[in-house]
Amino acid sequence: MFHPLYAEDPEPSERVPAGPLFVPVRSGPAGCTARLFRTPLGARTAVGFTSVHRLATALGSGQRWIRLSESALRALAEPVGALLTVDPRLVLEAADTSRTPCVPPRLQAV
């Protein structure tokens, strides 16, 4: 029987704690709140990063963060049905509805 190596297995069968994570937050009525995102398939997910550099690369240097253990972040995410993603490579910005809508440029006559 074939047993994939952990380095090649996209989802290892054993959960290994990631250690303290840098968790992106936003301001909320009770202080700061962990930000939730969507996976490419639309599932809600909380994200944590293993370094400030990785967080800044994905979300920008102005992103506020707090330190949480993986188990604490998982405990925050599970009641709302969110997954936990550590070190996502690509995080898309949420749609900003406060900006003016994109208007296609007019064609110019030649």
Short mmCIF file of N, CA, C and O in Angstrom, two decimals:
data_model
loop_
_atom_site.label_atom_id
_atom_site.label_comp_id
_atom_site.label_asym_id
_atom_site.label_seq_id
_atom_site.Cartn_x
_atom_site.Cartn_y
_atom_site.Cartn_z
N MET A 1 0.82 -1.17 0.00
CA MET A 1 0.00 0.00 0.00
C MET A 1 0.88 1.24 0.00
O MET A 1 1.91 1.29 0.64
N PHE A 2 0.45 2.27 -0.73
CA PHE A 2 1.22 3.50 -0.86
C PHE A 2 0.93 4.45 0.30
O PHE A 2 -0.22 4.73 0.60
N HIS A 3 1.97 4.91 0.97
CA HIS A 3 1.82 5.90 2.05
C HIS A 3 2.53 7.17 1.61
O HIS A 3 3.76 7.17 1.49
N PRO A 4 1.80 8.25 1.34
CA PRO A 4 2.46 9.48 0.90
C PRO A 4 3.34 10.06 2.00
O PRO A 4 3.03 9.94 3.19
N LEU A 5 4.43 10.67 1.60
CA LEU A 5 5.30 11.35 2.55
C LEU A 5 4.62 12.63 3.02
O LEU A 5 3.87 13.25 2.29
N TYR A 6 4.88 13.02 4.25
CA TYR A 6 4.25 14.22 4.78
C TYR A 6 4.60 15.46 3.94
O TYR A 6 3.79 16.33 3.77
N ALA A 7 5.81 15.53 3.43
CA ALA A 7 6.20 16.69 2.63
C ALA A 7 5.39 16.79 1.35
O ALA A 7 5.19 17.87 0.82
N GLU A 8 4.90 15.68 0.84
CA GLU A 8 4.14 15.68 -0.40
C GLU A 8 2.64 15.59 -0.16
O GLU A 8 1.86 15.75 -1.08
N ASP A 9 2.23 15.34 1.05
CA ASP A 9 0.82 15.20 1.39
C ASP A 9 0.23 16.59 1.62
O ASP A 9 0.64 17.30 2.53
N PRO A 10 -0.73 17.05 0.79
CA PRO A 10 -1.26 18.40 0.95
C PRO A 10 -1.99 18.62 2.27
O PRO A 10 -2.06 19.72 2.76
N GLU A 11 -2.53 17.57 2.86
CA GLU A 11 -3.19 17.66 4.15
C GLU A 11 -2.74 16.49 5.01
O GLU A 11 -3.32 15.41 4.96
N PRO A 12 -1.67 16.68 5.78
CA PRO A 12 -1.19 15.58 6.61
C PRO A 12 -2.28 15.07 7.53
O PRO A 12 -3.14 15.81 7.98
N SER A 13 -2.25 13.76 7.79
CA SER A 13 -3.29 13.14 8.60
C SER A 13 -3.16 13.52 10.07
O SER A 13 -4.12 13.45 10.81
N GLU A 14 -1.98 13.92 10.51
CA GLU A 14 -1.79 14.32 11.90
C GLU A 14 -1.74 15.84 11.99
O GLU A 14 -1.04 16.49 11.23
N ARG A 15 -2.50 16.41 12.92
CA ARG A 15 -2.43 17.85 13.16
C ARG A 15 -1.21 18.14 14.01
O ARG A 15 -1.03 17.57 15.07
N VAL A 16 -0.37 19.05 13.54
CA VAL A 16 0.81 19.45 14.28
C VAL A 16 0.60 20.91 14.69
O VAL A 16 0.34 21.75 13.84
N PRO A 17 0.68 21.23 15.97
CA PRO A 17 0.48 22.61 16.40
C PRO A 17 1.48 23.54 15.72
O PRO A 17 2.66 23.23 15.58
N ALA A 18 0.98 24.70 15.27
CA ALA A 18 1.82 25.66 14.57
C ALA A 18 2.53 26.58 15.55
O ALA A 18 3.38 27.35 15.15
N GLY A 19 2.21 26.52 16.84
CA GLY A 19 2.81 27.42 17.81
C GLY A 19 2.05 28.74 17.83
O GLY A 19 0.97 28.86 17.24
N PRO A 20 2.59 29.77 18.49
CA PRO A 20 1.91 31.06 18.53
C PRO A 20 1.78 31.64 17.12
O PRO A 20 2.72 31.62 16.34
N LEU A 21 0.60 32.14 16.80
CA LEU A 21 0.32 32.66 15.47
C LEU A 21 0.08 34.17 15.52
O LEU A 21 -0.38 34.70 16.54
N PHE A 22 0.37 34.84 14.43
CA PHE A 22 0.04 36.25 14.25
C PHE A 22 -1.31 36.26 13.53
O PHE A 22 -1.42 35.83 12.38
N VAL A 23 -2.35 36.74 14.21
CA VAL A 23 -3.72 36.65 13.72
C VAL A 23 -4.21 38.05 13.33
O VAL A 23 -4.19 38.96 14.17
N PRO A 24 -4.63 38.25 12.08
CA PRO A 24 -5.14 39.56 11.67
C PRO A 24 -6.44 39.89 12.38
O PRO A 24 -7.29 39.02 12.56
N VAL A 25 -6.56 41.14 12.82
CA VAL A 25 -7.75 41.58 13.55
C VAL A 25 -8.29 42.88 12.94
O VAL A 25 -7.60 43.57 12.20
N ARG A 26 -9.54 43.16 13.29
CA ARG A 26 -10.16 44.43 12.93
C ARG A 26 -10.79 45.00 14.18
O ARG A 26 -11.02 44.29 15.16
N SER A 27 -11.07 46.30 14.17
CA SER A 27 -11.71 46.94 15.32
C SER A 27 -13.15 46.49 15.40
O SER A 27 -13.84 46.38 14.39
N GLY A 28 -13.60 46.25 16.61
CA GLY A 28 -14.99 45.85 16.83
C GLY A 28 -15.54 46.59 18.03
O GLY A 28 -14.81 47.33 18.70
N PRO A 29 -16.82 46.41 18.34
CA PRO A 29 -17.43 47.14 19.46
C PRO A 29 -16.82 46.78 20.82
O PRO A 29 -16.85 47.58 21.74
N ALA A 30 -16.26 45.60 20.94
CA ALA A 30 -15.68 45.17 22.22
C ALA A 30 -14.16 45.15 22.19
O ALA A 30 -13.52 44.47 22.97
N GLY A 31 -13.56 45.87 21.26
CA GLY A 31 -12.10 45.86 21.13
C GLY A 31 -11.71 45.36 19.76
O GLY A 31 -12.25 45.80 18.75
N CYS A 32 -10.82 44.38 19.72
CA CYS A 32 -10.42 43.83 18.42
C CYS A 32 -11.05 42.45 18.22
O CYS A 32 -11.29 41.73 19.18
N THR A 33 -11.31 42.13 16.96
CA THR A 33 -11.96 40.88 16.57
C THR A 33 -11.12 40.21 15.49
O THR A 33 -10.64 40.88 14.58
N ALA A 34 -10.95 38.91 15.59
CA ALA A 34 -10.21 38.17 14.55
C ALA A 34 -10.95 38.29 13.23
O ALA A 34 -12.18 38.15 13.18
N ARG A 35 -10.23 38.57 12.17
CA ARG A 35 -10.84 38.66 10.84
C ARG A 35 -11.09 37.26 10.29
O ARG A 35 -10.29 36.35 10.48
N LEU A 36 -12.21 37.09 9.62
CA LEU A 36 -12.52 35.84 8.93
C LEU A 36 -12.46 36.09 7.43
O LEU A 36 -12.77 37.19 6.96
N PHE A 37 -12.05 35.09 6.70
CA PHE A 37 -11.90 35.17 5.26
C PHE A 37 -12.69 34.04 4.62
O PHE A 37 -13.31 33.25 5.29
N ARG A 38 -12.64 33.95 3.30
CA ARG A 38 -13.26 32.85 2.54
C ARG A 38 -12.18 32.10 1.79
O ARG A 38 -11.25 32.70 1.24
N THR A 39 -12.31 30.78 1.77
CA THR A 39 -11.41 29.96 0.95
C THR A 39 -11.83 30.10 -0.50
O THR A 39 -12.92 30.62 -0.79
N PRO A 40 -11.02 29.63 -1.45
CA PRO A 40 -11.42 29.69 -2.86
C PRO A 40 -12.75 28.97 -3.14
O PRO A 40 -13.46 29.32 -4.08
N LEU A 41 -13.11 28.01 -2.29
CA LEU A 41 -14.38 27.30 -2.48
C LEU A 41 -15.52 27.93 -1.70
O LEU A 41 -16.64 27.42 -1.69
N GLY A 42 -15.26 29.04 -1.01
CA GLY A 42 -16.31 29.77 -0.32
C GLY A 42 -16.50 29.46 1.16
O GLY A 42 -17.34 30.05 1.81
N ALA A 43 -15.72 28.56 1.72
CA ALA A 43 -15.85 28.23 3.15
C ALA A 43 -15.23 29.35 3.99
O ALA A 43 -14.23 29.95 3.60
N ARG A 44 -15.84 29.62 5.14
CA ARG A 44 -15.27 30.62 6.05
C ARG A 44 -14.02 30.05 6.71
O ARG A 44 -13.98 28.87 7.07
N THR A 45 -13.02 30.91 6.90
CA THR A 45 -11.79 30.47 7.54
C THR A 45 -11.16 31.60 8.34
O THR A 45 -11.20 32.75 7.93
N ALA A 46 -10.62 31.25 9.49
CA ALA A 46 -9.77 32.15 10.25
C ALA A 46 -8.35 31.87 9.77
O ALA A 46 -8.03 30.74 9.41
N VAL A 47 -7.52 32.89 9.74
CA VAL A 47 -6.15 32.68 9.29
C VAL A 47 -5.17 33.10 10.38
O VAL A 47 -5.45 34.00 11.17
N GLY A 48 -4.06 32.41 10.41
CA GLY A 48 -2.97 32.74 11.32
C GLY A 48 -1.67 32.61 10.56
O GLY A 48 -1.55 31.80 9.64
N PHE A 49 -0.70 33.43 10.91
CA PHE A 49 0.58 33.42 10.21
C PHE A 49 1.69 33.10 11.22
O PHE A 49 1.62 33.51 12.38
N THR A 50 2.71 32.41 10.75
CA THR A 50 3.81 32.02 11.62
C THR A 50 4.85 33.13 11.79
O THR A 50 5.75 33.00 12.61
N SER A 51 4.73 34.22 11.03
CA SER A 51 5.64 35.36 11.19
C SER A 51 4.92 36.64 10.78
O SER A 51 3.98 36.61 9.99
N VAL A 52 5.39 37.76 11.31
CA VAL A 52 4.83 39.07 10.93
C VAL A 52 5.11 39.32 9.45
O VAL A 52 4.27 39.89 8.75
N HIS A 53 6.26 38.87 8.97
CA HIS A 53 6.60 39.07 7.56
C HIS A 53 5.58 38.39 6.64
O HIS A 53 5.14 38.97 5.65
N ARG A 54 5.20 37.17 6.96
CA ARG A 54 4.21 36.46 6.14
C ARG A 54 2.85 37.15 6.19
O ARG A 54 2.16 37.25 5.18
N LEU A 55 2.47 37.65 7.36
CA LEU A 55 1.21 38.37 7.48
C LEU A 55 1.25 39.64 6.63
O LEU A 55 0.32 39.92 5.88
N ALA A 56 2.34 40.40 6.72
CA ALA A 56 2.46 41.65 5.96
C ALA A 56 2.51 41.38 4.45
O ALA A 56 1.96 42.16 3.68
N THR A 57 3.13 40.30 4.05
CA THR A 57 3.19 39.96 2.62
C THR A 57 1.80 39.67 2.08
O THR A 57 1.45 40.08 0.98
N ALA A 58 0.99 39.00 2.87
CA ALA A 58 -0.35 38.62 2.42
C ALA A 58 -1.36 39.75 2.55
O ALA A 58 -2.21 39.93 1.68
N LEU A 59 -1.29 40.53 3.64
CA LEU A 59 -2.35 41.49 3.94
C LEU A 59 -1.89 42.94 3.98
O LEU A 59 -2.71 43.83 4.17
N GLY A 60 -0.60 43.18 3.85
CA GLY A 60 -0.09 44.55 3.90
C GLY A 60 0.48 44.88 5.27
O GLY A 60 0.07 44.31 6.28
N SER A 61 1.40 45.82 5.28
CA SER A 61 2.09 46.15 6.53
C SER A 61 1.21 46.90 7.53
O SER A 61 1.52 46.95 8.71
N GLY A 62 0.08 47.46 7.09
CA GLY A 62 -0.80 48.18 7.98
C GLY A 62 -1.81 47.30 8.70
O GLY A 62 -2.59 47.80 9.52
N GLN A 63 -1.80 46.01 8.40
CA GLN A 63 -2.77 45.10 9.04
C GLN A 63 -2.46 44.93 10.52
O GLN A 63 -1.35 44.58 10.89
N ARG A 64 -3.45 45.19 11.38
CA ARG A 64 -3.29 44.99 12.81
C ARG A 64 -3.35 43.49 13.12
O ARG A 64 -4.00 42.74 12.41
N TRP A 65 -2.66 43.05 14.20
CA TRP A 65 -2.63 41.64 14.53
C TRP A 65 -2.49 41.46 16.04
O TRP A 65 -2.12 42.38 16.75
N ILE A 66 -2.81 40.26 16.48
CA ILE A 66 -2.57 39.84 17.86
C ILE A 66 -1.92 38.47 17.81
O ILE A 66 -1.97 37.78 16.78
N ARG A 67 -1.31 38.05 18.91
CA ARG A 67 -0.72 36.71 19.00
C ARG A 67 -1.72 35.80 19.69
O ARG A 67 -2.25 36.13 20.76
N LEU A 68 -1.99 34.66 19.08
CA LEU A 68 -2.85 33.64 19.67
C LEU A 68 -2.24 32.28 19.40
O LEU A 68 -1.60 32.07 18.36
N SER A 69 -2.48 31.34 20.29
CA SER A 69 -2.07 29.96 20.02
C SER A 69 -3.02 29.39 18.98
O SER A 69 -4.14 29.89 18.78
N GLU A 70 -2.58 28.34 18.32
CA GLU A 70 -3.44 27.69 17.32
C GLU A 70 -4.73 27.18 17.97
O GLU A 70 -5.81 27.34 17.40
N SER A 71 -4.63 26.63 19.17
CA SER A 71 -5.82 26.10 19.82
C SER A 71 -6.80 27.22 20.17
O SER A 71 -8.01 27.05 20.08
N ALA A 72 -6.30 28.39 20.58
CA ALA A 72 -7.18 29.52 20.90
C ALA A 72 -7.88 30.03 19.65
O ALA A 72 -9.09 30.32 19.66
N LEU A 73 -7.15 30.13 18.54
CA LEU A 73 -7.76 30.59 17.29
C LEU A 73 -8.79 29.57 16.79
O LEU A 73 -9.87 29.94 16.34
N ARG A 74 -8.47 28.29 16.93
CA ARG A 74 -9.41 27.25 16.53
C ARG A 74 -10.68 27.33 17.39
O ARG A 74 -11.80 27.19 16.89
N ALA A 75 -10.52 27.60 18.68
CA ALA A 75 -11.67 27.73 19.58
C ALA A 75 -12.55 28.93 19.20
O ALA A 75 -13.77 28.88 19.37
N LEU A 76 -11.95 29.99 18.69
CA LEU A 76 -12.73 31.15 18.22
C LEU A 76 -13.44 30.85 16.91
O LEU A 76 -14.55 31.33 16.67
N ALA A 77 -12.80 30.08 16.04
CA ALA A 77 -13.33 29.83 14.70
C ALA A 77 -14.42 28.77 14.67
O ALA A 77 -15.39 28.90 13.91
N GLU A 78 -14.29 27.73 15.45
CA GLU A 78 -15.22 26.60 15.37
C GLU A 78 -16.67 26.94 15.68
O GLU A 78 -17.56 26.46 14.98
N PRO A 79 -17.00 27.78 16.68
CA PRO A 79 -18.42 28.07 16.95
C PRO A 79 -19.16 28.73 15.78
O PRO A 79 -20.36 28.60 15.66
N VAL A 80 -18.43 29.43 14.91
CA VAL A 80 -19.09 30.06 13.75
C VAL A 80 -18.91 29.23 12.48
O VAL A 80 -19.20 29.69 11.38
N GLY A 81 -18.41 28.01 12.64
CA GLY A 81 -18.26 27.10 11.50
C GLY A 81 -17.11 27.43 10.58
O GLY A 81 -17.09 27.03 9.42
N ALA A 82 -16.11 28.15 11.09
CA ALA A 82 -14.96 28.52 10.25
C ALA A 82 -13.83 27.51 10.41
O ALA A 82 -13.65 26.92 11.47
N LEU A 83 -13.11 27.33 9.33
CA LEU A 83 -11.91 26.49 9.32
C LEU A 83 -10.75 27.30 9.87
O LEU A 83 -10.90 28.49 10.16
N LEU A 84 -9.58 26.69 9.93
CA LEU A 84 -8.36 27.40 10.31
C LEU A 84 -7.33 27.18 9.23
O LEU A 84 -7.05 26.04 8.85
N THR A 85 -6.79 28.26 8.70
CA THR A 85 -5.76 28.19 7.68
C THR A 85 -4.51 28.88 8.22
O THR A 85 -4.57 30.02 8.66
N VAL A 86 -3.38 28.17 8.19
CA VAL A 86 -2.11 28.72 8.65
C VAL A 86 -1.25 29.06 7.43
O VAL A 86 -1.10 28.25 6.52
N ASP A 87 -0.72 30.28 7.42
CA ASP A 87 0.13 30.80 6.36
C ASP A 87 -0.47 30.66 4.96
O ASP A 87 0.13 30.06 4.07
N PRO A 88 -1.64 31.24 4.73
CA PRO A 88 -2.17 31.21 3.36
C PRO A 88 -1.24 32.01 2.45
O PRO A 88 -0.68 33.02 2.87
N ARG A 89 -1.07 31.54 1.24
CA ARG A 89 -0.16 32.21 0.30
C ARG A 89 -0.81 33.41 -0.37
O ARG A 89 -0.14 34.34 -0.74
N LEU A 90 -2.11 33.34 -0.58
CA LEU A 90 -2.79 34.42 -1.28
C LEU A 90 -4.05 34.77 -0.52
O LEU A 90 -4.88 33.92 -0.24
N VAL A 91 -4.18 36.03 -0.18
CA VAL A 91 -5.39 36.51 0.49
C VAL A 91 -5.91 37.66 -0.35
O VAL A 91 -5.22 38.65 -0.57
N LEU A 92 -7.13 37.50 -0.86
CA LEU A 92 -7.72 38.55 -1.67
C LEU A 92 -8.41 39.57 -0.79
O LEU A 92 -8.97 39.24 0.24
N GLU A 93 -8.35 40.83 -1.22
CA GLU A 93 -9.02 41.88 -0.48
C GLU A 93 -10.52 41.70 -0.56
O GLU A 93 -11.06 41.29 -1.58
N ALA A 94 -11.20 42.06 0.51
CA ALA A 94 -12.65 42.06 0.48
C ALA A 94 -13.12 43.21 -0.41
O ALA A 94 -12.42 44.22 -0.56
N ALA A 95 -14.27 43.05 -1.01
CA ALA A 95 -14.81 44.10 -1.87
C ALA A 95 -15.07 45.34 -1.02
O ALA A 95 -15.65 45.27 0.04
N ASP A 96 -14.61 46.49 -1.51
CA ASP A 96 -14.83 47.75 -0.82
C ASP A 96 -16.00 48.44 -1.47
O ASP A 96 -15.89 48.99 -2.55
N THR A 97 -17.13 48.42 -0.81
CA THR A 97 -18.34 49.00 -1.39
C THR A 97 -18.39 50.51 -1.24
O THR A 97 -19.27 51.16 -1.79
N SER A 98 -17.44 51.10 -0.49
CA SER A 98 -17.44 52.55 -0.32
C SER A 98 -16.82 53.27 -1.51
O SER A 98 -17.00 54.46 -1.68
N ARG A 99 -16.09 52.55 -2.32
CA ARG A 99 -15.48 53.17 -3.50
C ARG A 99 -16.53 53.36 -4.59
O ARG A 99 -17.53 52.66 -4.66
N THR A 100 -16.26 54.29 -5.47
CA THR A 100 -17.17 54.50 -6.59
C THR A 100 -17.07 53.31 -7.52
O THR A 100 -16.01 52.71 -7.68
N PRO A 101 -18.19 52.93 -8.15
CA PRO A 101 -18.15 51.76 -9.03
C PRO A 101 -17.23 51.99 -10.22
O PRO A 101 -17.04 53.12 -10.66
N CYS A 102 -16.69 50.92 -10.71
CA CYS A 102 -15.80 50.98 -11.86
C CYS A 102 -16.63 51.29 -13.11
O CYS A 102 -17.60 50.61 -13.41
N VAL A 103 -16.24 52.31 -13.81
CA VAL A 103 -16.93 52.69 -15.04
C VAL A 103 -15.98 52.37 -16.19
O VAL A 103 -14.84 52.83 -16.20
N PRO A 104 -16.44 51.58 -17.17
CA PRO A 104 -15.54 51.25 -18.27
C PRO A 104 -15.17 52.51 -19.06
O PRO A 104 -15.99 53.43 -19.19
N PRO A 105 -13.94 52.58 -19.56
CA PRO A 105 -13.54 53.75 -20.33
C PRO A 105 -14.32 53.84 -21.64
O PRO A 105 -14.73 52.83 -22.20
N ARG A 106 -14.54 55.06 -22.09
CA ARG A 106 -15.25 55.24 -23.37
C ARG A 106 -14.28 55.02 -24.51
O ARG A 106 -13.10 55.33 -24.43
N LEU A 107 -14.82 54.47 -25.58
CA LEU A 107 -14.02 54.29 -26.77
C LEU A 107 -13.85 55.62 -27.47
O LEU A 107 -14.80 56.42 -27.57
N GLN A 108 -12.66 55.87 -27.93
CA GLN A 108 -12.41 57.12 -28.64
C GLN A 108 -12.43 56.86 -30.13
O GLN A 108 -11.91 55.85 -30.61
N ALA A 109 -13.06 57.77 -30.84
CA ALA A 109 -13.09 57.65 -32.30
C ALA A 109 -11.72 57.96 -32.86
O ALA A 109 -11.03 58.86 -32.38
N VAL A 110 -11.34 57.24 -33.87
CA VAL A 110 -10.03 57.45 -34.48
C VAL A 110 -10.15 58.29 -35.70
O VAL A 110 -11.05 58.31 -36.44
#
